[in-house]
Coordinates of C-alpha atoms in Angstrom, one line a residue:
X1 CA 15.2 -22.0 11.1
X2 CA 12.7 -21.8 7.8
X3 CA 13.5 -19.6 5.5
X4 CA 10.4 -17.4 6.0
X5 CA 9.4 -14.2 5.0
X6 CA 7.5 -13.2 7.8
X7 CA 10.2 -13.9 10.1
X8 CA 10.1 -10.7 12.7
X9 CA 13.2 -9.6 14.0
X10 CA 12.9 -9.5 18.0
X11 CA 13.2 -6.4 20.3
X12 CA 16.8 -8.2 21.8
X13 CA 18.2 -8.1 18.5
X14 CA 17.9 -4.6 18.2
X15 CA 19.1 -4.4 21.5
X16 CA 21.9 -6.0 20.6
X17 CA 22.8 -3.0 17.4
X18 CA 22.2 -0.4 19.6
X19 CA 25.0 -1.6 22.0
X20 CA 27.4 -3.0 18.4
X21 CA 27.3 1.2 17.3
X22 CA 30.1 2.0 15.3
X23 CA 29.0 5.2 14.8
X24 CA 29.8 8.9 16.6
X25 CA 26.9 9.9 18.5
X26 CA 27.4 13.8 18.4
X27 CA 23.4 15.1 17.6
X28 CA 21.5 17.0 20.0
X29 CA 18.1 16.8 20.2
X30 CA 18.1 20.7 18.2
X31 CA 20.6 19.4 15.9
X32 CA 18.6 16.8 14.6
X33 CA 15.6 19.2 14.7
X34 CA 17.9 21.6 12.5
X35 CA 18.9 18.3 10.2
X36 CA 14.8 17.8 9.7
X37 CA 14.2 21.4 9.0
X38 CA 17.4 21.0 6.5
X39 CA 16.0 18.4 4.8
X40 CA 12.2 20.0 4.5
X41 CA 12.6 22.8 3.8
X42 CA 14.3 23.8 0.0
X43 CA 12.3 21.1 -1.9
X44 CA 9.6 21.7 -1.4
X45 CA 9.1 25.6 -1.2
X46 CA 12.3 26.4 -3.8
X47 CA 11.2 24.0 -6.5
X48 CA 7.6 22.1 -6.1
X49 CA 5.7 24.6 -5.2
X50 CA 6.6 25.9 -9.3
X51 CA 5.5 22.0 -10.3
X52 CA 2.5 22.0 -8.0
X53 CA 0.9 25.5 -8.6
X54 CA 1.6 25.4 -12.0
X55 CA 0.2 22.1 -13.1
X56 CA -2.2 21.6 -10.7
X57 CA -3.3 23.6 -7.9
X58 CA -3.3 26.8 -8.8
X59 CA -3.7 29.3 -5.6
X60 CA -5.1 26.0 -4.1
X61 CA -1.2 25.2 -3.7
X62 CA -1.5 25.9 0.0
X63 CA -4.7 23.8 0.3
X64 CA -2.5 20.8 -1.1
X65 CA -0.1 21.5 1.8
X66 CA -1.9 21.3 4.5
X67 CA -3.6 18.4 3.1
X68 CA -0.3 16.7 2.8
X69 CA 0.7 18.0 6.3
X70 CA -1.7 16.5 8.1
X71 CA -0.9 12.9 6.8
X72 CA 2.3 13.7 7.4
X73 CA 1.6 15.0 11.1
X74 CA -0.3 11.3 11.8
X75 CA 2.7 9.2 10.4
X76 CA 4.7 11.4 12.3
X77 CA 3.4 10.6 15.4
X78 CA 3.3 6.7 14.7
X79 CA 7.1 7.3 13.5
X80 CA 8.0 9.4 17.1
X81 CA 6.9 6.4 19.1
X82 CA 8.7 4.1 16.9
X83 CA 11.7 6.2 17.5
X84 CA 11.5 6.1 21.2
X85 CA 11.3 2.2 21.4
X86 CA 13.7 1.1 18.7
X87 CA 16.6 4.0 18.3
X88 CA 18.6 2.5 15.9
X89 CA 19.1 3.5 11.8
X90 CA 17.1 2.5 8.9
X91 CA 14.3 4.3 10.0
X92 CA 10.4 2.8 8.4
X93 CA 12.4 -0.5 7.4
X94 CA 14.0 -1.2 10.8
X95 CA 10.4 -0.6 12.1
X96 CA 8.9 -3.0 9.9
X97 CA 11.4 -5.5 10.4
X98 CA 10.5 -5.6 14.3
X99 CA 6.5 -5.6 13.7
X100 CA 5.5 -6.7 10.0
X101 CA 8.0 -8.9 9.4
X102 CA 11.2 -9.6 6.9
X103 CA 9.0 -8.8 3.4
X104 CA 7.6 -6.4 4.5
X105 CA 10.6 -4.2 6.0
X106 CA 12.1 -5.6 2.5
X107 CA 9.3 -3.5 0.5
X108 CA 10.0 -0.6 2.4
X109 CA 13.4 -0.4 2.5
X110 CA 13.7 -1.0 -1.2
X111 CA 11.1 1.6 -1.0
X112 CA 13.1 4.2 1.0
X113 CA 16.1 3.8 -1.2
X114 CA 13.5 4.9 -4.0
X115 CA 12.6 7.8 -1.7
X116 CA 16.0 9.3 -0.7
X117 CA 17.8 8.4 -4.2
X118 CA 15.0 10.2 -5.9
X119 CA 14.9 13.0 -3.6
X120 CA 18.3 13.8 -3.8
X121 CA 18.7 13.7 -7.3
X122 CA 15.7 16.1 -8.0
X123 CA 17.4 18.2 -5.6
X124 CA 20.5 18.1 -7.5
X125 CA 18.6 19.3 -10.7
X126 CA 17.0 22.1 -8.9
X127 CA 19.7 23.4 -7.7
X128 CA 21.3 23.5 -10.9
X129 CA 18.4 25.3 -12.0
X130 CA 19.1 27.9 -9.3
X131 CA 22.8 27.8 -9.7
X132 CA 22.1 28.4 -13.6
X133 CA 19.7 31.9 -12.6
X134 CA 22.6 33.0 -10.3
X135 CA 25.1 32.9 -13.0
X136 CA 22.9 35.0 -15.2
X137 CA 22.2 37.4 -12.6
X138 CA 26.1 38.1 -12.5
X139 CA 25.9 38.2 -16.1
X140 CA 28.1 34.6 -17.0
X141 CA 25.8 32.8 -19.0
X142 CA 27.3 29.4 -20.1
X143 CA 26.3 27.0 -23.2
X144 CA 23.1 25.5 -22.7
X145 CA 24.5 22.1 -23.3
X146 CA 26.6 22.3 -19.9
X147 CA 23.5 23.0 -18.1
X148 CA 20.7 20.9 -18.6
X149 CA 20.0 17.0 -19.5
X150 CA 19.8 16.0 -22.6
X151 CA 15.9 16.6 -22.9
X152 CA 15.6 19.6 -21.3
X153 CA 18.2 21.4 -23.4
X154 CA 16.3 19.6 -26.6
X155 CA 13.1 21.6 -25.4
X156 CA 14.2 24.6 -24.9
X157 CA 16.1 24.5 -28.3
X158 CA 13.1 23.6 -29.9
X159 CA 11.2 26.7 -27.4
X160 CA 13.8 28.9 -28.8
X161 CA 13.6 27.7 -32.4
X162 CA 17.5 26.6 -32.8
X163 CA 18.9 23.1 -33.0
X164 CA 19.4 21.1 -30.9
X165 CA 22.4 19.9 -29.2
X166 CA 24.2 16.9 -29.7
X167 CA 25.7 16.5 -26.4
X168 CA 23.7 17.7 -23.0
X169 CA 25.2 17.3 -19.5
X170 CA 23.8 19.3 -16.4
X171 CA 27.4 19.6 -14.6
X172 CA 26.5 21.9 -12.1
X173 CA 24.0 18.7 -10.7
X174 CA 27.0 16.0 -11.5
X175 CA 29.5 18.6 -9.1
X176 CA 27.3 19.6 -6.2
X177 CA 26.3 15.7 -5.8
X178 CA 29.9 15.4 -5.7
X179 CA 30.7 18.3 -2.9
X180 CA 27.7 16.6 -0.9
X181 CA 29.3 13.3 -1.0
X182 CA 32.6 14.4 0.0
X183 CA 31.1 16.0 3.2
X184 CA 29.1 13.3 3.9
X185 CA 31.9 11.0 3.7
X186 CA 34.2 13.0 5.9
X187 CA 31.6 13.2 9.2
X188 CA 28.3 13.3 11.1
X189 CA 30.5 16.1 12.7
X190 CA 31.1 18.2 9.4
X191 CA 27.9 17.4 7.7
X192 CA 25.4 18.4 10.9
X193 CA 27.7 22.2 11.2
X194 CA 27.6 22.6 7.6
X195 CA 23.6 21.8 7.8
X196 CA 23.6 24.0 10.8
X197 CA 24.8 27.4 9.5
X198 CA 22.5 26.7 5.9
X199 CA 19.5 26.7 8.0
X200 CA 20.1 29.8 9.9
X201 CA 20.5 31.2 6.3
X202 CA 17.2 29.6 4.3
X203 CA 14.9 30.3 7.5
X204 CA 15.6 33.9 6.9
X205 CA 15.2 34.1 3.4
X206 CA 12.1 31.9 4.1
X207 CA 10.9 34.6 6.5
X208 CA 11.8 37.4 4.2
X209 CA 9.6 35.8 1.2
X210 CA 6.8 35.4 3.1
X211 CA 7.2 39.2 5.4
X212 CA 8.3 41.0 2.2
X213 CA 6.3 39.1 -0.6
X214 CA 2.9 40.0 1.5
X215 CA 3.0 43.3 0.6
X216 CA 3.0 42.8 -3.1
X217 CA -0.3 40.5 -2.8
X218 CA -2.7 41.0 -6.0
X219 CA -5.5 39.7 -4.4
X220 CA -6.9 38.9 -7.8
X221 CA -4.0 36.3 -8.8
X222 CA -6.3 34.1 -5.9
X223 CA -8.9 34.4 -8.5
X224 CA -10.3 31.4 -9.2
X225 CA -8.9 30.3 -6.2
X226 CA -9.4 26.4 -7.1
X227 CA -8.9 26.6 -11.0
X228 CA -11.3 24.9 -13.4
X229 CA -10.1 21.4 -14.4
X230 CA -9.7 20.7 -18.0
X231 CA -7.5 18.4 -20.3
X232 CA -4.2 19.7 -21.8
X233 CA -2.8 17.1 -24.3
X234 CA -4.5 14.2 -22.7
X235 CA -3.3 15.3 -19.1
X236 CA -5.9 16.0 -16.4
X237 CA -5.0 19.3 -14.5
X238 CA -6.5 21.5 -11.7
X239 CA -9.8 21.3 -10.1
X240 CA -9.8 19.1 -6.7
X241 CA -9.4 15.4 -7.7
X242 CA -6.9 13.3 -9.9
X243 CA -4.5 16.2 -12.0
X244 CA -5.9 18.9 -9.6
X245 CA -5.4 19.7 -6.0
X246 CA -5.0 16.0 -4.5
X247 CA -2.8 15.3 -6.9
X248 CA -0.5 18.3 -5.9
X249 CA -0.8 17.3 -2.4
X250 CA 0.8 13.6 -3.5
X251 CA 3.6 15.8 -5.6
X252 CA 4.6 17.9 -2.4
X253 CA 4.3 14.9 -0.2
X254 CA 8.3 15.1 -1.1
X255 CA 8.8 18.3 0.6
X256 CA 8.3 16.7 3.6
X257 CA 10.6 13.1 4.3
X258 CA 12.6 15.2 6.1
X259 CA 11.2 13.9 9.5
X260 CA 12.0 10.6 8.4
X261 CA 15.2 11.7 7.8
X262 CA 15.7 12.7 11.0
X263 CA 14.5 9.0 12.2
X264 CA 17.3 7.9 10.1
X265 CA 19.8 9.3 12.7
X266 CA 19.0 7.4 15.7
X267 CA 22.2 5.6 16.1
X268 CA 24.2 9.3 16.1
X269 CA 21.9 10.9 18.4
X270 CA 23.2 11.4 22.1
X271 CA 19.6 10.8 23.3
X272 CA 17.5 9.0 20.7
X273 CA 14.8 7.7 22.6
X274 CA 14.0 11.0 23.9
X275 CA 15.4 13.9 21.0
X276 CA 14.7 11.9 18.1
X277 CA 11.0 11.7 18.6
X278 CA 11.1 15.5 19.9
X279 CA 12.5 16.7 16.6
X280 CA 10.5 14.6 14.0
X281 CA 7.5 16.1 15.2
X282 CA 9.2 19.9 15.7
X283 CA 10.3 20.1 12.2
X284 CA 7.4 19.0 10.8
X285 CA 4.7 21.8 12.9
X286 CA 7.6 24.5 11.9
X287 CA 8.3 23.3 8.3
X288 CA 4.2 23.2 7.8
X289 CA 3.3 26.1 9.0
X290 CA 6.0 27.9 6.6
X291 CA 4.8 25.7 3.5
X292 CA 1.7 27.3 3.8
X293 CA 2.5 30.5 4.4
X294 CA 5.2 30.6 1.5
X295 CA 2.8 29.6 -1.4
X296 CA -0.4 31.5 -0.3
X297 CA 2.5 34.3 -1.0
X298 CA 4.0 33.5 -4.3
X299 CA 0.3 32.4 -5.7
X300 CA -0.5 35.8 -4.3
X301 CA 2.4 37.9 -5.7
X302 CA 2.5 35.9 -9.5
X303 CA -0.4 34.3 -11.4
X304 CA 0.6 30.5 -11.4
X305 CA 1.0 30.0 -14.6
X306 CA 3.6 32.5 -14.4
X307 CA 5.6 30.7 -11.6
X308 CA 8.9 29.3 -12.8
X309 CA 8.8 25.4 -12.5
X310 CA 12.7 25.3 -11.8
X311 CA 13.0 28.3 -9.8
X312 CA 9.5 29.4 -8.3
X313 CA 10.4 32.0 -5.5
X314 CA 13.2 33.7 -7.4
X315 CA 10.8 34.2 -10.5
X316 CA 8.4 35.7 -8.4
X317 CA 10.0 38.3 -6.9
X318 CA 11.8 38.8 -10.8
X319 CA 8.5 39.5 -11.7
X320 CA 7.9 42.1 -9.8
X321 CA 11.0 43.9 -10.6
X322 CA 13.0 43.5 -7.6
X323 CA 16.2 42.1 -8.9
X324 CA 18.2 42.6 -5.7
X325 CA 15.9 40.4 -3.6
X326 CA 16.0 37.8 -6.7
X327 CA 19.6 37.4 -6.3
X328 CA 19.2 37.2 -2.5
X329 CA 16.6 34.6 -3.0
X330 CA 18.9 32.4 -5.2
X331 CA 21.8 32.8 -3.1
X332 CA 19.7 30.8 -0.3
X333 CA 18.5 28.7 -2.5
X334 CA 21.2 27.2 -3.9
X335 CA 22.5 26.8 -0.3
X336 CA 19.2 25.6 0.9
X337 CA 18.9 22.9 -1.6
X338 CA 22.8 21.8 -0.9
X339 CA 21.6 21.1 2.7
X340 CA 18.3 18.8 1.3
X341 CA 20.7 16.8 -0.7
X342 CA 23.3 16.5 2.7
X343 CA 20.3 15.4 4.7
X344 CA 18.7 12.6 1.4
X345 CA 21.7 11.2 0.9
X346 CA 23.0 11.2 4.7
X347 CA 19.4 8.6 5.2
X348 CA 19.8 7.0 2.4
X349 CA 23.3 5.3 3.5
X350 CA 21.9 4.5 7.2
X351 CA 19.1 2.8 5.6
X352 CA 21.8 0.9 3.8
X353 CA 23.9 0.3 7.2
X354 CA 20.6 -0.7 8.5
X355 CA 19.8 -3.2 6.3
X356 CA 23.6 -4.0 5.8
X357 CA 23.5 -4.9 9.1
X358 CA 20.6 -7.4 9.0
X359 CA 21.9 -9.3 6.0
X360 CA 19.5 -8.1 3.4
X361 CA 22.5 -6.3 1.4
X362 CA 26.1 -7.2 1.4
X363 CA 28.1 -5.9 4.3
X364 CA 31.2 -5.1 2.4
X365 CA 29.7 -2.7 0.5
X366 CA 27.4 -1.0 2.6
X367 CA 27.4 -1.6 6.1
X368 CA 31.8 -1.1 6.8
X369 CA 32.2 2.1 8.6
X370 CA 35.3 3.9 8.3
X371 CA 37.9 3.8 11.1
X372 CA 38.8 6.9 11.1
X373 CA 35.3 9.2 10.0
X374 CA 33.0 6.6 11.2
X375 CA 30.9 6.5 8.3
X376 CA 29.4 4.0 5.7
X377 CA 31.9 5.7 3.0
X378 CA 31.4 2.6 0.3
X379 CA 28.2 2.9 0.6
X380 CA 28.0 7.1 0.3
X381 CA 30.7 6.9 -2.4
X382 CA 27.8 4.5 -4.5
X383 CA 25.4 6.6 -3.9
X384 CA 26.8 9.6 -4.8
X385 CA 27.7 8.1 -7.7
X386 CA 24.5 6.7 -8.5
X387 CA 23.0 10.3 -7.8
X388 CA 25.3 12.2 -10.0
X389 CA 24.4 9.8 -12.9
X390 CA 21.2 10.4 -12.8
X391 CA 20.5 14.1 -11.9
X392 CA 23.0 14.7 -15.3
X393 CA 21.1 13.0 -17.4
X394 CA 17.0 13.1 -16.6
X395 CA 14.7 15.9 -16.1
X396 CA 13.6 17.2 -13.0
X397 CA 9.6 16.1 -13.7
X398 CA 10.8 12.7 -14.3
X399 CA 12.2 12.0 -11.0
X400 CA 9.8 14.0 -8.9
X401 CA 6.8 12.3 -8.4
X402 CA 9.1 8.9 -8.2
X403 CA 9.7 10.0 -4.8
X404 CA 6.5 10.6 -3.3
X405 CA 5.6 6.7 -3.9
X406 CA 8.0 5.6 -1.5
X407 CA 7.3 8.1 1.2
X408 CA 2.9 7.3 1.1
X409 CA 4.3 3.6 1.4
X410 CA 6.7 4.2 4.1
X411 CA 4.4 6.6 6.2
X412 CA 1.3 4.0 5.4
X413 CA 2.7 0.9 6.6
X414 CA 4.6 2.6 9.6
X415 CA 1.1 3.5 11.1
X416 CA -0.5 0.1 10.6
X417 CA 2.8 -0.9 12.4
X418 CA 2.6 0.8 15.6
X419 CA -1.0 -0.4 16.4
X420 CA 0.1 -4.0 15.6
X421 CA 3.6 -3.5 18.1
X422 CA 1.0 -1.6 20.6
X423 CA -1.0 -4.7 20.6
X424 CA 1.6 -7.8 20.6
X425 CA 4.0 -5.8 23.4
X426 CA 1.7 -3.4 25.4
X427 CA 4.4 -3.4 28.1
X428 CA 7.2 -2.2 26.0
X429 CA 9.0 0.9 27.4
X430 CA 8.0 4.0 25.4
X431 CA 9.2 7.1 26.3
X432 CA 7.2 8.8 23.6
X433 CA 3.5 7.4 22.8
X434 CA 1.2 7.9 19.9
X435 CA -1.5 9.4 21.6
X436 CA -5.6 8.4 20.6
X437 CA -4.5 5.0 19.2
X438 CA -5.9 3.2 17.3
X439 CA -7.4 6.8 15.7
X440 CA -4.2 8.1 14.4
X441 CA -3.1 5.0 13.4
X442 CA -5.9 4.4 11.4
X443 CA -6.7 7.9 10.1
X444 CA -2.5 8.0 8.7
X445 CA -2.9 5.0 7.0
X446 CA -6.3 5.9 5.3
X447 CA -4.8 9.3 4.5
X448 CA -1.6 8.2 3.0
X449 CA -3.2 5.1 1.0
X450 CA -5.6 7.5 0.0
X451 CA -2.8 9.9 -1.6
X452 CA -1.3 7.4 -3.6
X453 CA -4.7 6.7 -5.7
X454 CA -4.1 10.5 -7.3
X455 CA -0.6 9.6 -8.3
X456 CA -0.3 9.6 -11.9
X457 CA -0.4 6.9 -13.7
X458 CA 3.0 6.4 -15.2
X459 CA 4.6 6.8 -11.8
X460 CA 2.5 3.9 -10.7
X461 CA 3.8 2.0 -13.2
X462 CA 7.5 2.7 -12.7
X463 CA 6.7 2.7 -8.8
X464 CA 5.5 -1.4 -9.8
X465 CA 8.4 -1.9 -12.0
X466 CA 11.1 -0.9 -9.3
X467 CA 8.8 -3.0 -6.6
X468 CA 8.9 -5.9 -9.4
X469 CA 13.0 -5.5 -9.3
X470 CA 13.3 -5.0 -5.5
X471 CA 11.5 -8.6 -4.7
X472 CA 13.7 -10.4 -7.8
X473 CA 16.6 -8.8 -5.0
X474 CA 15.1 -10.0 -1.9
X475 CA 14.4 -13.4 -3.3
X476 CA 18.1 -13.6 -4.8
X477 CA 19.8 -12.8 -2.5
X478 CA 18.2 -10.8 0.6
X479 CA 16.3 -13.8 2.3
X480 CA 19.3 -16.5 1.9
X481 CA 21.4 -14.0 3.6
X482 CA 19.4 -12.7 6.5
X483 CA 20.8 -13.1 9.5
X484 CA 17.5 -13.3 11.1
X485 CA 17.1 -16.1 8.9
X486 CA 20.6 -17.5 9.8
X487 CA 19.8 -17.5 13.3
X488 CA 16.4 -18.0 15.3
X489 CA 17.2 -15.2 18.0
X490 CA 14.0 -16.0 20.1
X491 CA 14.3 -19.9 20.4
X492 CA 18.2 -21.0 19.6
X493 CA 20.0 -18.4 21.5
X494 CA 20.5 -18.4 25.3
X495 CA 19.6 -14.7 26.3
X496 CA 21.0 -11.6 25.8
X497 CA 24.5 -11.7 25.6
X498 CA 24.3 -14.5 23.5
X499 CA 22.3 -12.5 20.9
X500 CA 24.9 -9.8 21.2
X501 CA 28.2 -12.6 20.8
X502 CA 26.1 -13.7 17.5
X503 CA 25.4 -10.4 16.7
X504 CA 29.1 -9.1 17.2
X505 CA 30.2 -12.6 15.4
X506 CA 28.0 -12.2 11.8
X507 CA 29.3 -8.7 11.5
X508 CA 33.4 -9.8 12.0
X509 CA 32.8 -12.2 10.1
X510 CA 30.7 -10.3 7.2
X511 CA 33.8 -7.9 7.3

């Protein structure tokens, strides 16, 4: 077969994964609702809404979630059908892969590992920032250097007018990527309780921020509701276009790849084709509604250029002098934001099996499952690794926005992708079905295209750079090795059982 890029990879190949699944299949359909809601919410409402409402939005903060939430709500329909037909891992690349074609999954799996890798190490870095308030609040307040990356502890040296250090390492993000990994590693099993009983915890302090924090309102923090934009040291910020209010919508965009988290878990899912779609589109609604509710409350309760960037929701109820509820808040926090990093790094190595699987990355390494946990632990060792690295080292508004790229690429192409698979198979099976085609479709990719134009500028040039370096990969190495490439699955091969022999065949072989 040519080596082409376009090559799609047909519905029997998948076929022929779901039935080769290595992995346990132990997630209910509220399970994976609860790993979606894991994932969501923490993020987003513990550490962007301090980014976004500071410098951006303003008040405005909850305009720039609903924005965001409805693109989100039309991708996530486009992803629920895609889930329904083709339950395996890898989520918005295997999707691709069966509509788009090879280069295109390529993009957005590269993409997705941009997304998750991102996601979890800005996670890590919050939570040290919320791990850091909780030691204060029991009155251990350790060197500065052990707590921050290098150029975060040189600002607030220079803030503080000391020196600054020679050494900076933020352990606390280096150990909890660690404690994740180790999890993670272990099970499905272990990782979904532990996700389970965090969620229980951070929906109530959710519900107590928003019950409690109502009643300590100053209506006039609302005031202007959509602040004035002006230009602080050659940055654009506030007001409703690029630096203002769509450009905090493209920031918190993060808070919510939790749904495609949940995608990622098809092949552990005891229904897929049924739960999967279910709770993509549950934990979004729930998650959404929350979002909202949670920043018109701390915009309400603190002016925002009072909010915290690191730790938002526990500096707003320090603020107004209710130290118990602070520690309370932190407590859930740092738990909250252990379960967003479980949830990011749990998708991030099934989009590695996925594409393991397919060729486009080397088996060894990423696609062998243990025997005896029955997960990709080479590849969840790396990326903890990798994580850990990272989160010691950079600041938390460097890696951010990094993440929001991938996601408005992901979500875009995925609802171009499930008009084109509506109109070459019409009379595929699909228990779930994007309703008012081609509308959604349409309207999800206009939305999420339309995001990405009030990204700044500097993350569009790293987002190019790490494209750049992702098709110098493919062409390496990726397209000589895909087994769709190996094999021509829709002319060569005699059926289905053949396609599973080859299938079972590449893999014992790639072992």
């Amino acid at each position: 077969m040519a080596k082409n890029i376009w090559r799609v990879k047909p519905m029997s190949a998948f076929e022929a994964d779901m039935k080769k699944n290595d992995l346990k299949r132990v997630l209910t359909k509220w399970g994976l609702t609860s790993l979606g809601i894991g994932a969501i919410i923490g993020g987003g409402i513990f550490t962007l809404t301090g980014i976004a409402a500071h410098n951006h939005a303003g008040p405005a903060l909850a305009i720039a979630f609903a924005i965001a939430g409805v693109g989100c709500l039309f991708a996530s329909l486009c992803y629920a059908e895609f889930a329904s037909v083709l339950p395996v891992e890898g989520s918005a690349y295997a999707y691709s892969y069966g509509t788009m074609g090879e280069v295109f999954a390529w993009i957005i799996g590269w993409n997705l590992i941009l997304e998750y890798m991102m996601g979890a190490t800005t996670v890590a870095v919050a939570w040290s920032g919320y791990f850091e308030k909780l030691l204060h609040q029991c009155g251990i307040h350790p060197p500065m250097w052990l707590m921050n990356d290098p150029v975060t502890a040189a600002q607030k040296a220079h803030d503080a007018g000391i020196a600054a250090p020679g050494f900076a390492f933020n352990l606390p993000a280096f150990l909890i990527t660690w404690v994740v990994t180790s999890i993670l590693v272990k099970g499905i099993k272990e990782a979904a309780k532990t996700n389970n009983l965090i969620v229980i915890l951070k929906l109530a302090v959710v519900l107590f921020v928003i019950f409690v924090g109502f009643f300590f309102i100053d209506t006039a923090n609302y005031t202007p509701f959509v602040p004035k934009a002006e230009v602080i040291d050659g940055v654009s910020h506030y007001g409703w276009g690029f630096g203002g209010v769509l450009t905090a919508a493209s920031i918190v965009f993060f808070a919510y790849i939790g749904f495609d988290a949940v995608s990622t878990q098809s092949g552990e899912a005891i229904n897929p084709k049924k739960d999967v779609p279910f709770a993509i589109i549950a934990s979004l609604i729930i998650c959404t509604v929350l979002y909202i509710a949670v920043s018109l409350v701390l915009t309400g309760m603190v002016g925002f250029k009072d909010l915290d960037i690191k730790a938002p929701v526990a500096s707003a109820f320090e603020g107004i002098g209710m130290p118990w509820a602070t520690v309370l808040i932190t407590i859930a926090a740092v738990a909250g934001l252990t379960s967003v990093m479980l949830v990011m790094m749990l998708g991030q190595t099934r989009v590695f099996l996925g594409m393991a699987k397919d060729g486009l990355l080397p088996f060894k390494i990423f696609g062998v499952v243990h025997k005896k946990f029955k997960t990709p632990y080479r590849s969840t060792l790396i990326v903890g690794l990798i994580i850990s690295i990272v989160a010691s080292l950079t600041p938390i508004d460097k890696v951010a926005e990094m993440c929001s790229m991938g996601t408005l690429l992901a979500f875009s192409m995925i609802s171009v992708a499930v008009l084109i698979l509506r109109i070459k198979q019409p009379d595929l099976p699909r228990p779930f079905r994007t309703p008012f085609l081609p509308v959604v479709s349409i309207l999800g990719t206009l939305f999420n295209v339309g995001l990405m134009f009030f990204v700044k500028p500097e993350t569009w040039v790293a987002f190019l750079i790490w494209t750049a370096l992702g098709f110098l990969v493919y062409f390496a190495y990726s397209r000589r090795h895909s087994k769709v490439n190996q094999f021509n699955f829709e002319q060569s091969l005699g059926g289905h059982d053949a396609i599973v022999n080859v299938s079972e065949n590449l893999t014992d072989d790639d072992k």
